PDB file of C-alpha atoms and ligand atoms in Angstrom:
ATOM      1  CA  MET A  15     -37.342  -8.310-196.554  1.00 65.00           C
ATOM      2  CA  LYS A  16     -37.638  -9.668-200.061  1.00 77.00           C
ATOM      3  CA  LEU A  17     -40.212  -7.566-201.898  1.00 82.00           C
ATOM      4  CA  THR A  18     -40.122  -9.782-204.971  1.00 82.00           C
ATOM      5  CA  ARG A  19     -41.625 -12.638-202.933  1.00 86.00           C
ATOM      6  CA  PRO A  20     -45.446 -12.462-203.198  1.00 87.00           C
ATOM      7  CA  SER A  21     -45.996 -13.911-199.706  1.00 90.00           C
ATOM      8  CA  GLU A  22     -43.741 -11.264-198.135  1.00 90.00           C
ATOM      9  CA  VAL A  23     -45.427  -8.417-200.019  1.00 92.00           C
ATOM     10  CA  ARG A  24     -48.844  -9.654-198.898  1.00 91.00           C
ATOM     11  CA  ALA A  25     -47.581  -9.957-195.312  1.00 92.00           C
ATOM     12  CA  LEU A  26     -46.137  -6.437-195.439  1.00 93.00           C
ATOM     13  CA  LEU A  27     -49.399  -4.978-196.786  1.00 94.00           C
ATOM     14  CA  ASP A  28     -51.301  -6.797-194.025  1.00 93.00           C
ATOM     15  CA  ARG A  29     -48.924  -5.488-191.395  1.00 93.00           C
ATOM     16  CA  LEU A  30     -49.321  -1.949-192.746  1.00 92.00           C
ATOM     17  CA  GLN A  31     -53.083  -2.566-193.015  1.00 94.00           C
ATOM     18  CA  PHE A  32     -52.732  -1.162-196.497  1.00 96.00           C
ATOM     19  CA  LYS A  33     -55.397  -1.764-199.119  1.00 95.00           C
ATOM     20  CA  PRO A  34     -53.960  -0.993-202.582  1.00 96.00           C
ATOM     21  CA  SER A  35     -55.869   1.667-204.510  1.00 96.00           C
ATOM     22  CA  LYS A  36     -56.952   0.915-208.086  1.00 94.00           C
ATOM     23  CA  LEU A  37     -57.259   4.620-208.768  1.00 94.00           C
ATOM     24  CA  LEU A  38     -53.580   5.161-207.946  1.00 97.00           C
ATOM     25  CA  GLY A  39     -52.521   2.088-209.942  1.00 95.00           C
ATOM     26  CA  GLN A  40     -51.076   0.435-206.847  1.00 97.00           C
ATOM     27  CA  ASN A  41     -49.974  -2.878-208.335  1.00 97.00           C
ATOM     28  CA  PHE A  42     -46.669  -3.768-206.751  1.00 97.00           C
ATOM     29  CA  LEU A  43     -43.957  -5.615-208.659  1.00 96.00           C
ATOM     30  CA  ILE A  44     -43.388  -9.066-207.142  1.00 95.00           C
ATOM     31  CA  ASP A  45     -41.265 -10.694-209.830  1.00 95.00           C
ATOM     32  CA  GLY A  46     -37.476 -10.691-209.452  1.00 95.00           C
ATOM     33  CA  ASN A  47     -36.872 -11.507-213.134  1.00 96.00           C
ATOM     34  CA  ILE A  48     -38.881  -8.529-214.308  1.00 97.00           C
ATOM     35  CA  LEU A  49     -37.047  -6.310-211.816  1.00 97.00           C
ATOM     36  CA  ASN A  50     -33.727  -7.500-213.275  1.00 97.00           C
ATOM     37  CA  ILE A  51     -34.928  -6.933-216.853  1.00 98.00           C
ATOM     38  CA  LEU A  52     -35.976  -3.386-215.919  1.00 98.00           C
ATOM     39  CA  LEU A  53     -32.638  -2.666-214.239  1.00 98.00           C
ATOM     40  CA  GLU A  54     -30.557  -4.169-217.037  1.00 98.00           C
ATOM     41  CA  ALA A  55     -32.426  -2.108-219.630  1.00 98.00           C
ATOM     42  CA  ALA A  56     -31.662   0.987-217.530  1.00 98.00           C
ATOM     43  CA  ASP A  57     -27.914   0.255-217.946  1.00 98.00           C
ATOM     44  CA  LEU A  58     -27.109   1.871-214.613  1.00 98.00           C
ATOM     45  CA  SER A  59     -23.802   3.208-213.339  1.00 97.00           C
ATOM     46  CA  PRO A  60     -22.843   5.007-210.098  1.00 97.00           C
ATOM     47  CA  HIS A  61     -22.797   8.301-212.066  1.00 96.00           C
ATOM     48  CA  ASP A  62     -26.463   8.084-212.990  1.00 98.00           C
ATOM     49  CA  ARG A  63     -29.036  10.351-211.410  1.00 98.00           C
ATOM     50  CA  VAL A  64     -32.419   8.675-211.693  1.00 98.00           C
ATOM     51  CA  LEU A  65     -36.005   9.855-211.480  1.00 98.00           C
ATOM     52  CA  GLU A  66     -38.576   7.330-210.252  1.00 98.00           C
ATOM     53  CA  ILE A  67     -42.290   8.102-210.196  1.00 98.00           C
ATOM     54  CA  GLY A  68     -44.289   6.042-207.685  1.00 98.00           C
ATOM     55  CA  PRO A  69     -41.786   4.122-205.520  1.00 98.00           C
ATOM     56  CA  GLY A  70     -44.660   2.287-203.789  1.00 98.00           C
ATOM     57  CA  LEU A  71     -43.154  -0.225-201.345  1.00 97.00           C
ATOM     58  CA  GLY A  72     -39.671   0.659-202.635  1.00 97.00           C
ATOM     59  CA  VAL A  73     -38.704  -2.491-204.543  1.00 97.00           C
ATOM     60  CA  VAL A  74     -37.364  -0.612-207.572  1.00 98.00           C
ATOM     61  CA  THR A  75     -36.081   2.293-205.463  1.00 98.00           C
ATOM     62  CA  GLU A  76     -33.923   0.053-203.301  1.00 96.00           C
ATOM     63  CA  ALA A  77     -32.415  -1.670-206.337  1.00 97.00           C
ATOM     64  CA  LEU A  78     -31.749   1.690-208.014  1.00 98.00           C
ATOM     65  CA  LEU A  79     -29.999   2.969-204.895  1.00 97.00           C
ATOM     66  CA  GLU A  80     -27.671  -0.037-204.936  1.00 96.00           C
ATOM     67  CA  LYS A  81     -26.528   0.788-208.457  1.00 97.00           C
ATOM     68  CA  THR A  82     -26.602   4.574-208.768  1.00 96.00           C
ATOM     69  CA  GLY A  83     -25.518   7.669-206.923  1.00 87.00           C
ATOM     70  CA  HIS A  84     -28.786   9.547-206.732  1.00 97.00           C
ATOM     71  CA  VAL A  85     -32.496   8.717-206.928  1.00 98.00           C
ATOM     72  CA  VAL A  86     -35.331  11.219-206.812  1.00 98.00           C
ATOM     73  CA  ALA A  87     -38.547   9.322-206.055  1.00 98.00           C
ATOM     74  CA  ILE A  88     -41.955  11.027-206.172  1.00 98.00           C
ATOM     75  CA  GLU A  89     -44.817   9.291-204.328  1.00 98.00           C
ATOM     76  CA  LYS A  90     -48.351  10.648-204.037  1.00 98.00           C
ATOM     77  CA  ASP A  91     -49.679   8.226-201.403  1.00 98.00           C
ATOM     78  CA  SER A  92     -48.890   9.451-197.864  1.00 97.00           C
ATOM     79  CA  ARG A  93     -48.661   6.023-196.314  1.00 96.00           C
ATOM     80  CA  LEU A  94     -46.380   4.654-199.021  1.00 97.00           C
ATOM     81  CA  ALA A  95     -44.211   7.782-198.861  1.00 98.00           C
ATOM     82  CA  ALA A  96     -43.966   7.283-195.067  1.00 97.00           C
ATOM     83  CA  HIS A  97     -43.069   3.613-195.587  1.00 97.00           C
ATOM     84  CA  VAL A  98     -40.287   4.448-198.062  1.00 97.00           C
ATOM     85  CA  GLU A  99     -39.026   7.156-195.709  1.00 97.00           C
ATOM     86  CA  ARG A 100     -38.965   4.659-192.823  1.00 97.00           C
ATOM     87  CA  THR A 101     -37.245   1.865-194.745  1.00 96.00           C
ATOM     88  CA  LEU A 102     -34.953   3.692-197.165  1.00 97.00           C
ATOM     89  CA  GLY A 103     -34.870   7.248-195.798  1.00 95.00           C
ATOM     90  CA  GLN A 104     -31.377   6.821-194.345  1.00 94.00           C
ATOM     91  CA  THR A 105     -29.892   5.565-197.605  1.00 95.00           C
ATOM     92  CA  PRO A 106     -27.448   8.119-199.014  1.00 93.00           C
ATOM     93  CA  GLY A 107     -28.533   9.463-202.384  1.00 96.00           C
ATOM     94  CA  LEU A 108     -32.307   9.179-201.931  1.00 98.00           C
ATOM     95  CA  ASP A 109     -34.403  12.281-202.333  1.00 98.00           C
ATOM     96  CA  LEU A 110     -38.040  11.368-201.591  1.00 98.00           C
ATOM     97  CA  ILE A 111     -40.692  13.847-202.679  1.00 98.00           C
ATOM     98  CA  HIS A 112     -44.122  13.258-201.218  1.00 98.00           C
ATOM     99  CA  ARG A 113     -46.331  14.821-203.888  1.00 98.00           C
ATOM    100  CA  ASP A 114     -48.531  14.127-206.854  1.00 98.00           C
ATOM    101  CA  ALA A 115     -46.037  13.858-209.728  1.00 98.00           C
ATOM    102  CA  THR A 116     -48.429  15.725-212.028  1.00 97.00           C
ATOM    103  CA  ASP A 117     -48.153  18.753-209.703  1.00 98.00           C
ATOM    104  CA  VAL A 118     -44.355  18.699-209.831  1.00 98.00           C
ATOM    105  CA  ASP A 119     -42.570  20.805-212.448  1.00 98.00           C
ATOM    106  CA  LEU A 120     -40.707  17.866-214.014  1.00 98.00           C
ATOM    107  CA  ASP A 121     -38.942  20.158-216.470  1.00 98.00           C
ATOM    108  CA  GLN A 122     -37.401  22.114-213.598  1.00 98.00           C
ATOM    109  CA  LEU A 123     -36.704  18.984-211.524  1.00 98.00           C
ATOM    110  CA  LEU A 124     -34.875  17.206-214.370  1.00 98.00           C
ATOM    111  CA  ARG A 125     -32.788  20.302-215.039  1.00 98.00           C
ATOM    112  CA  GLU A 126     -31.971  21.350-211.479  1.00 98.00           C
ATOM    113  CA  GLN A 127     -31.244  17.850-210.226  1.00 97.00           C
ATOM    114  CA  ARG A 128     -29.396  16.898-213.436  1.00 98.00           C
ATOM    115  CA  LEU A 129     -31.427  13.687-213.704  1.00 98.00           C
ATOM    116  CA  ASN A 130     -30.306  11.650-216.704  1.00 98.00           C
ATOM    117  CA  LYS A 131     -32.594   8.601-216.471  1.00 98.00           C
ATOM    118  CA  LEU A 132     -36.235   7.830-215.745  1.00 98.00           C
ATOM    119  CA  VAL A 133     -36.811   4.319-214.407  1.00 98.00           C
ATOM    120  CA  ALA A 134     -40.252   3.451-213.060  1.00 98.00           C
ATOM    121  CA  ASN A 135     -43.274   1.227-212.962  1.00 98.00           C
ATOM    122  CA  LEU A 136     -45.493   4.142-213.827  1.00 98.00           C
ATOM    123  CA  PRO A 137     -48.983   4.523-212.334  1.00 96.00           C
ATOM    124  CA  TYR A 138     -51.319   3.724-215.259  1.00 93.00           C
ATOM    125  CA  SER A 139     -53.561   6.750-214.972  1.00 93.00           C
ATOM    126  CA  VAL A 140     -50.809   9.360-215.332  1.00 96.00           C
ATOM    127  CA  GLY A 141     -48.154   7.387-217.248  1.00 97.00           C
ATOM    128  CA  SER A 142     -48.610   9.034-220.666  1.00 97.00           C
ATOM    129  CA  ARG A 143     -48.804  12.512-219.197  1.00 97.00           C
ATOM    130  CA  ILE A 144     -45.567  12.058-217.227  1.00 98.00           C
ATOM    131  CA  LEU A 145     -43.796  10.708-220.287  1.00 98.00           C
ATOM    132  CA  VAL A 146     -44.899  13.622-222.474  1.00 98.00           C
ATOM    133  CA  ASP A 147     -43.695  16.093-219.798  1.00 97.00           C
ATOM    134  CA  CYS A 148     -40.309  14.332-219.822  1.00 98.00           C
ATOM    135  CA  PHE A 149     -40.078  14.242-223.644  1.00 97.00           C
ATOM    136  CA  GLN A 150     -40.776  17.959-223.805  1.00 95.00           C
ATOM    137  CA  ALA A 151     -38.469  19.007-220.955  1.00 97.00           C
ATOM    138  CA  GLN A 152     -35.508  21.259-221.674  1.00 96.00           C
ATOM    139  CA  THR A 153     -33.137  18.499-220.564  1.00 97.00           C
ATOM    140  CA  PRO A 154     -35.023  15.262-221.272  1.00 97.00           C
ATOM    141  CA  PRO A 155     -33.661  12.041-219.705  1.00 98.00           C
ATOM    142  CA  GLU A 156     -31.086  10.329-221.938  1.00 98.00           C
ATOM    143  CA  ARG A 157     -32.643   6.934-221.169  1.00 98.00           C
ATOM    144  CA  ILE A 158     -36.190   6.050-220.138  1.00 98.00           C
ATOM    145  CA  VAL A 159     -37.178   2.574-218.956  1.00 98.00           C
ATOM    146  CA  VAL A 160     -40.768   2.383-217.838  1.00 98.00           C
ATOM    147  CA  THR A 161     -43.535  -0.112-217.316  1.00 98.00           C
ATOM    148  CA  VAL A 162     -46.775   1.131-218.799  1.00 98.00           C
ATOM    149  CA  GLN A 163     -49.992  -0.514-219.907  1.00 96.00           C
ATOM    150  CA  LYS A 164     -49.475  -2.539-223.070  1.00 98.00           C
ATOM    151  CA  GLU A 165     -51.703  -0.243-225.168  1.00 97.00           C
ATOM    152  CA  VAL A 166     -49.565   2.763-224.220  1.00 98.00           C
ATOM    153  CA  ALA A 167     -46.393   0.802-225.014  1.00 98.00           C
ATOM    154  CA  ASP A 168     -47.812  -0.030-228.450  1.00 98.00           C
ATOM    155  CA  ARG A 169     -48.571   3.619-229.109  1.00 98.00           C
ATOM    156  CA  LEU A 170     -45.115   4.779-227.995  1.00 98.00           C
ATOM    157  CA  ALA A 171     -43.351   2.303-230.285  1.00 98.00           C
ATOM    158  CA  ALA A 172     -45.812   2.412-233.213  1.00 98.00           C
ATOM    159  CA  GLY A 173     -44.521   2.876-236.731  1.00 97.00           C
ATOM    160  CA  VAL A 174     -46.117   4.975-239.430  1.00 97.00           C
ATOM    161  CA  ASN A 175     -49.197   3.532-241.222  1.00 97.00           C
ATOM    162  CA  THR A 176     -50.426   1.621-238.179  1.00 97.00           C
ATOM    163  CA  SER A 177     -53.541   2.289-236.134  1.00 96.00           C
ATOM    164  CA  ASP A 178     -51.426   2.913-232.986  1.00 97.00           C
ATOM    165  CA  TYR A 179     -49.321   5.624-234.639  1.00 98.00           C
ATOM    166  CA  GLY A 180     -50.310   9.006-233.276  1.00 97.00           C
ATOM    167  CA  LEU A 181     -49.343  11.869-230.978  1.00 97.00           C
ATOM    168  CA  LEU A 182     -47.605   9.698-228.391  1.00 98.00           C
ATOM    169  CA  SER A 183     -45.528   7.913-231.057  1.00 98.00           C
ATOM    170  CA  ILE A 184     -44.493  11.193-232.640  1.00 98.00           C
ATOM    171  CA  TRP A 185     -43.622  12.926-229.371  1.00 97.00           C
ATOM    172  CA  ALA A 186     -41.609   9.909-228.215  1.00 98.00           C
ATOM    173  CA  GLN A 187     -39.855   9.183-231.505  1.00 97.00           C
ATOM    174  CA  LEU A 188     -38.878  12.790-232.138  1.00 96.00           C
ATOM    175  CA  ASP A 189     -35.968  12.396-229.711  1.00 96.00           C
ATOM    176  CA  TYR A 190     -35.884   8.713-228.780  1.00 98.00           C
ATOM    177  CA  THR A 191     -35.322   5.325-230.313  1.00 98.00           C
ATOM    178  CA  VAL A 192     -38.267   3.483-228.825  1.00 98.00           C
ATOM    179  CA  SER A 193     -38.588  -0.266-228.359  1.00 98.00           C
ATOM    180  CA  LEU A 194     -41.124  -2.492-226.693  1.00 98.00           C
ATOM    181  CA  HIS A 195     -38.678  -4.332-224.439  1.00 98.00           C
ATOM    182  CA  LYS A 196     -40.807  -6.907-222.619  1.00 98.00           C
ATOM    183  CA  VAL A 197     -44.495  -7.730-222.260  1.00 98.00           C
ATOM    184  CA  ILE A 198     -45.376  -8.423-218.618  1.00 97.00           C
ATOM    185  CA  SER A 199     -48.106 -10.696-217.345  1.00 96.00           C
ATOM    186  CA  PRO A 200     -50.490  -9.348-214.669  1.00 97.00           C
ATOM    187  CA  ALA A 201     -49.229 -12.163-212.386  1.00 96.00           C
ATOM    188  CA  CYS A 202     -45.945 -10.243-211.944  1.00 96.00           C
ATOM    189  CA  PHE A 203     -47.785  -7.672-209.816  1.00 96.00           C
ATOM    190  CA  TYR A 204     -49.716  -7.794-206.557  1.00 95.00           C
ATOM    191  CA  PRO A 205     -52.602  -7.296-206.738  1.00 95.00           C
ATOM    192  CA  PRO A 206     -52.645  -8.354-210.415  1.00 96.00           C
ATOM    193  CA  PRO A 207     -53.972  -5.559-212.651  1.00 95.00           C
ATOM    194  CA  GLN A 208     -56.761  -6.283-215.124  1.00 93.00           C
ATOM    195  CA  ILE A 209     -54.602  -5.210-218.042  1.00 93.00           C
ATOM    196  CA  ARG A 210     -51.313  -6.350-219.522  1.00 95.00           C
ATOM    197  CA  SER A 211     -48.228  -4.194-219.114  1.00 97.00           C
ATOM    198  CA  ALA A 212     -44.971  -3.799-220.963  1.00 98.00           C
ATOM    199  CA  ILE A 213     -41.531  -2.380-220.343  1.00 98.00           C
ATOM    200  CA  VAL A 214     -40.644   0.260-222.905  1.00 98.00           C
ATOM    201  CA  LEU A 215     -37.037   1.281-223.505  1.00 98.00           C
ATOM    202  CA  MET A 216     -36.380   4.736-224.929  1.00 98.00           C
ATOM    203  CA  VAL A 217     -32.852   5.867-225.758  1.00 98.00           C
ATOM    204  CA  LYS A 218     -32.213   9.475-226.682  1.00 98.00           C
ATOM    205  CA  LYS A 219     -30.892  10.063-230.189  1.00 96.00           C
ATOM    206  CA  ALA A 220     -29.651  13.094-232.060  1.00 91.00           C
ATOM    207  CA  ARG A 221     -32.458  14.737-234.006  1.00 85.00           C
ATOM    208  CA  THR A 222     -32.096  14.376-237.771  1.00 80.00           C
ATOM    209  CA  LEU A 223     -33.913  17.649-238.225  1.00 86.00           C
ATOM    210  CA  ASP A 224     -34.384  20.374-235.670  1.00 90.00           C
ATOM    211  CA  VAL A 225     -37.875  21.701-235.029  1.00 94.00           C
ATOM    212  CA  ARG A 226     -37.629  25.481-235.147  1.00 94.00           C
ATOM    213  CA  ASP A 227     -40.902  26.199-233.337  1.00 96.00           C
ATOM    214  CA  PRO A 228     -41.853  23.356-230.946  1.00 95.00           C
ATOM    215  CA  ASP A 229     -45.120  25.064-230.032  1.00 96.00           C
ATOM    216  CA  LEU A 230     -46.209  25.212-233.682  1.00 97.00           C
ATOM    217  CA  PHE A 231     -45.089  21.583-234.142  1.00 97.00           C
ATOM    218  CA  ASN A 232     -47.286  20.491-231.212  1.00 97.00           C
ATOM    219  CA  ARG A 233     -50.292  22.484-232.434  1.00 97.00           C
ATOM    220  CA  LEU A 234     -49.891  21.016-235.921  1.00 97.00           C
ATOM    221  CA  VAL A 235     -49.744  17.349-234.887  1.00 97.00           C
ATOM    222  CA  LYS A 236     -52.567  17.823-232.364  1.00 97.00           C
ATOM    223  CA  ALA A 237     -54.782  19.409-235.021  1.00 97.00           C
ATOM    224  CA  ALA A 238     -53.943  16.681-237.540  1.00 97.00           C
ATOM    225  CA  PHE A 239     -54.599  13.761-235.185  1.00 97.00           C
ATOM    226  CA  SER A 240     -57.755  15.282-233.686  1.00 94.00           C
ATOM    227  CA  ALA A 241     -59.451  13.632-236.683  1.00 86.00           C
ATOM    228  CA  ARG A 242     -57.327  10.793-238.016  1.00 86.00           C
ATOM    229  CA  ARG A 243     -59.350  10.443-241.233  1.00 89.00           C
ATOM    230  CA  LYS A 244     -58.848  14.081-242.149  1.00 92.00           C
ATOM    231  CA  GLN A 245     -56.579  14.748-245.125  1.00 96.00           C
ATOM    232  CA  ILE A 246     -53.489  16.817-244.378  1.00 97.00           C
ATOM    233  CA  GLN A 247     -54.627  19.556-246.808  1.00 96.00           C
ATOM    234  CA  THR A 248     -57.668  20.176-244.564  1.00 96.00           C
ATOM    235  CA  THR A 249     -55.514  20.544-241.440  1.00 96.00           C
ATOM    236  CA  LEU A 250     -53.055  22.829-243.222  1.00 97.00           C
ATOM    237  CA  GLN A 251     -55.814  25.285-244.127  1.00 95.00           C
ATOM    238  CA  LYS A 252     -55.749  26.341-240.461  1.00 94.00           C
ATOM    239  CA  PHE A 253     -52.022  27.008-240.570  1.00 96.00           C
ATOM    240  CA  ALA A 254     -51.321  28.692-243.921  1.00 96.00           C
ATOM    241  CA  PRO A 255     -53.161  30.701-246.601  1.00 95.00           C
ATOM    242  CA  PRO A 256     -54.315  28.582-249.613  1.00 94.00           C
ATOM    243  CA  GLU A 257     -51.768  30.103-252.014  1.00 95.00           C
ATOM    244  CA  ARG A 258     -48.890  28.826-249.881  1.00 95.00           C
ATOM    245  CA  LEU A 259     -50.058  25.205-249.806  1.00 96.00           C
ATOM    246  CA  PRO A 260     -48.678  24.031-253.218  1.00 96.00           C
ATOM    247  CA  GLY A 261     -45.216  25.334-252.251  1.00 96.00           C
ATOM    248  CA  ILE A 262     -45.412  23.595-248.885  1.00 96.00           C
ATOM    249  CA  PHE A 263     -46.385  20.280-250.493  1.00 96.00           C
ATOM    250  CA  ALA A 264     -43.576  20.614-253.032  1.00 96.00           C
ATOM    251  CA  ALA A 265     -40.988  21.415-250.345  1.00 95.00           C
ATOM    252  CA  THR A 266     -41.995  18.564-248.021  1.00 95.00           C
ATOM    253  CA  GLY A 267     -42.764  15.903-250.609  1.00 95.00           C
ATOM    254  CA  LEU A 268     -46.201  15.304-249.063  1.00 96.00           C
ATOM    255  CA  THR A 269     -49.375  14.836-251.064  1.00 97.00           C
ATOM    256  CA  PRO A 270     -52.456  16.890-250.136  1.00 97.00           C
ATOM    257  CA  THR A 271     -54.656  13.812-249.647  1.00 97.00           C
ATOM    258  CA  GLN A 272     -52.334  12.047-247.183  1.00 97.00           C
ATOM    259  CA  ARG A 273     -53.792  11.081-243.811  1.00 97.00           C
ATOM    260  CA  PRO A 274     -51.838  11.952-240.666  1.00 97.00           C
ATOM    261  CA  GLU A 275     -51.024   8.329-239.847  1.00 97.00           C
ATOM    262  CA  SER A 276     -49.061   8.002-243.096  1.00 97.00           C
ATOM    263  CA  ILE A 277     -46.699  10.880-242.292  1.00 97.00           C
ATOM    264  CA  PRO A 278     -43.363   9.896-240.674  1.00 97.00           C
ATOM    265  CA  VAL A 279     -41.906  11.919-237.788  1.00 96.00           C
ATOM    266  CA  ILE A 280     -39.234  13.578-239.955  1.00 95.00           C
ATOM    267  CA  GLN A 281     -41.930  14.800-242.358  1.00 96.00           C
ATOM    268  CA  TRP A 282     -43.863  16.365-239.491  1.00 97.00           C
ATOM    269  CA  CYS A 283     -40.667  18.268-238.594  1.00 96.00           C
ATOM    270  CA  ARG A 284     -40.241  19.443-242.191  1.00 96.00           C
ATOM    271  CA  LEU A 285     -43.875  20.465-242.386  1.00 97.00           C
ATOM    272  CA  ALA A 286     -43.749  22.474-239.154  1.00 97.00           C
ATOM    273  CA  ASN A 287     -40.549  24.193-240.285  1.00 96.00           C
ATOM    274  CA  GLU A 288     -42.115  25.094-243.645  1.00 96.00           C
ATOM    275  CA  LEU A 289     -45.132  26.578-241.880  1.00 95.00           C
ATOM    276  CA  GLY A 290     -43.049  28.515-239.349  1.00 88.00           C
TER     277      GLY A 290
HETATM  278  N1  LIG B 306     -42.638   1.175-207.870  1.00 65.26           N
HETATM  279  C1  LIG B 306     -43.531   0.271-207.186  1.00 65.26           C
HETATM  280  C2  LIG B 306     -43.377  -1.127-207.729  1.00 65.26           C
HETATM  281  O1  LIG B 306     -42.781  -1.275-208.792  1.00 65.26           O
HETATM  282  O2  LIG B 306     -43.844  -2.052-207.057  1.00 65.26           O
HETATM  283  C3  LIG B 306     -44.995   0.745-207.282  1.00 65.26           C
HETATM  284  C4  LIG B 306     -45.502   0.915-208.684  1.00 65.26           C
HETATM  285  S1  LIG B 306     -47.265   1.157-208.742  1.00 65.26           S
HETATM  286  C5  LIG B 306     -47.559   0.543-210.378  1.00 65.26           C
HETATM  287  C6  LIG B 306     -47.491   2.909-208.960  1.00 65.26           C
HETATM  288  C7  LIG B 306     -47.089   3.786-207.800  1.00 65.26           C
HETATM  289  O3  LIG B 306     -47.314   5.145-208.184  1.00 65.26           O
HETATM  290  C8  LIG B 306     -47.869   3.599-206.507  1.00 65.26           C
HETATM  291  O4  LIG B 306     -46.983   3.609-205.441  1.00 65.26           O
HETATM  292  C9  LIG B 306     -48.809   4.817-206.437  1.00 65.26           C
HETATM  293  O5  LIG B 306     -49.154   5.181-205.124  1.00 65.26           O
HETATM  294  C10 LIG B 306     -47.952   5.852-207.117  1.00 65.26           C
HETATM  295  N2  LIG B 306     -48.712   6.966-207.732  1.00 65.26           N
HETATM  296  C11 LIG B 306     -49.934   6.925-208.331  1.00 65.26           C
HETATM  297  N3  LIG B 306     -50.263   8.110-208.859  1.00 65.26           N
HETATM  298  C12 LIG B 306     -49.227   8.949-208.584  1.00 65.26           C
HETATM  299  C13 LIG B 306     -48.962  10.300-208.862  1.00 65.26           C
HETATM  300  N4  LIG B 306     -49.853  11.062-209.533  1.00 65.26           N
HETATM  301  N5  LIG B 306     -47.802  10.854-208.430  1.00 65.26           N
HETATM  302  C14 LIG B 306     -46.882  10.085-207.767  1.00 65.26           C
HETATM  303  N6  LIG B 306     -47.074   8.799-207.457  1.00 65.26           N
HETATM  304  C15 LIG B 306     -48.227   8.219-207.877  1.00 65.26           C
END
């Protein structure tokens, strides 16, 4: 059946007597053009090993399986997992995991299954969390193509000195070139969500500067952005004795009165390395 045809998706949901859950972000993709845009951005080859979170009715999963060798799909909803098992379970290369993705050790999964891409229409409520887990994995995906709510897309792609620039931008842009690929209208999903979505494309890049202590880096940016109006000198008082601060400012080229949103990703790396 053609899952990009709204009438067929509605008929399938009726047949399954399935009422989509808002809580689980069950808005199914019903637009063939958007599916193609997502797949093209993923730049798939038979050698790819893809992670998908939330296969739902399997529209993206099926297309991924046609183009790649291996797909690991994690679905929380029992009835949707059973549906995907019934319809696609015999397809070679599909590994369906019926679990809450936030309970899965994504770091271990990416590593052990050698997954090199993440392609998904992410459930809204856990989208950011899943992305951060992937960014911080030991072997992060080399390419990430995901649909997220537009506000999250804006934060992922935000540049310095904008109101959207924050933790998510820094964590994403540390290792990825991030671009807002396509804004999607609610009408492309059934049922239509109340918010706009966007496809974000993230391509892994070589780091210009290595972060020596990732834990310190994370604590530093979290502390700084916990109060966006706070000057960086105030945050740094928690990380270094006062006599070290002038040297740190001189070495990083930062000024004590700068606000966190004016500090580019590379400067955060320098700062964390100076503090370490
Ligand atoms: N991939 C399908 C599509 O494009 O039509 C469905 C996408 S829908 C936006 C999100 C999917 O994620 C749903 O199937 C939902 O049941 C599933 N989901 C929600 N929360 C989840 C979680 N914590 N772990 C795994 N799957 C989840």
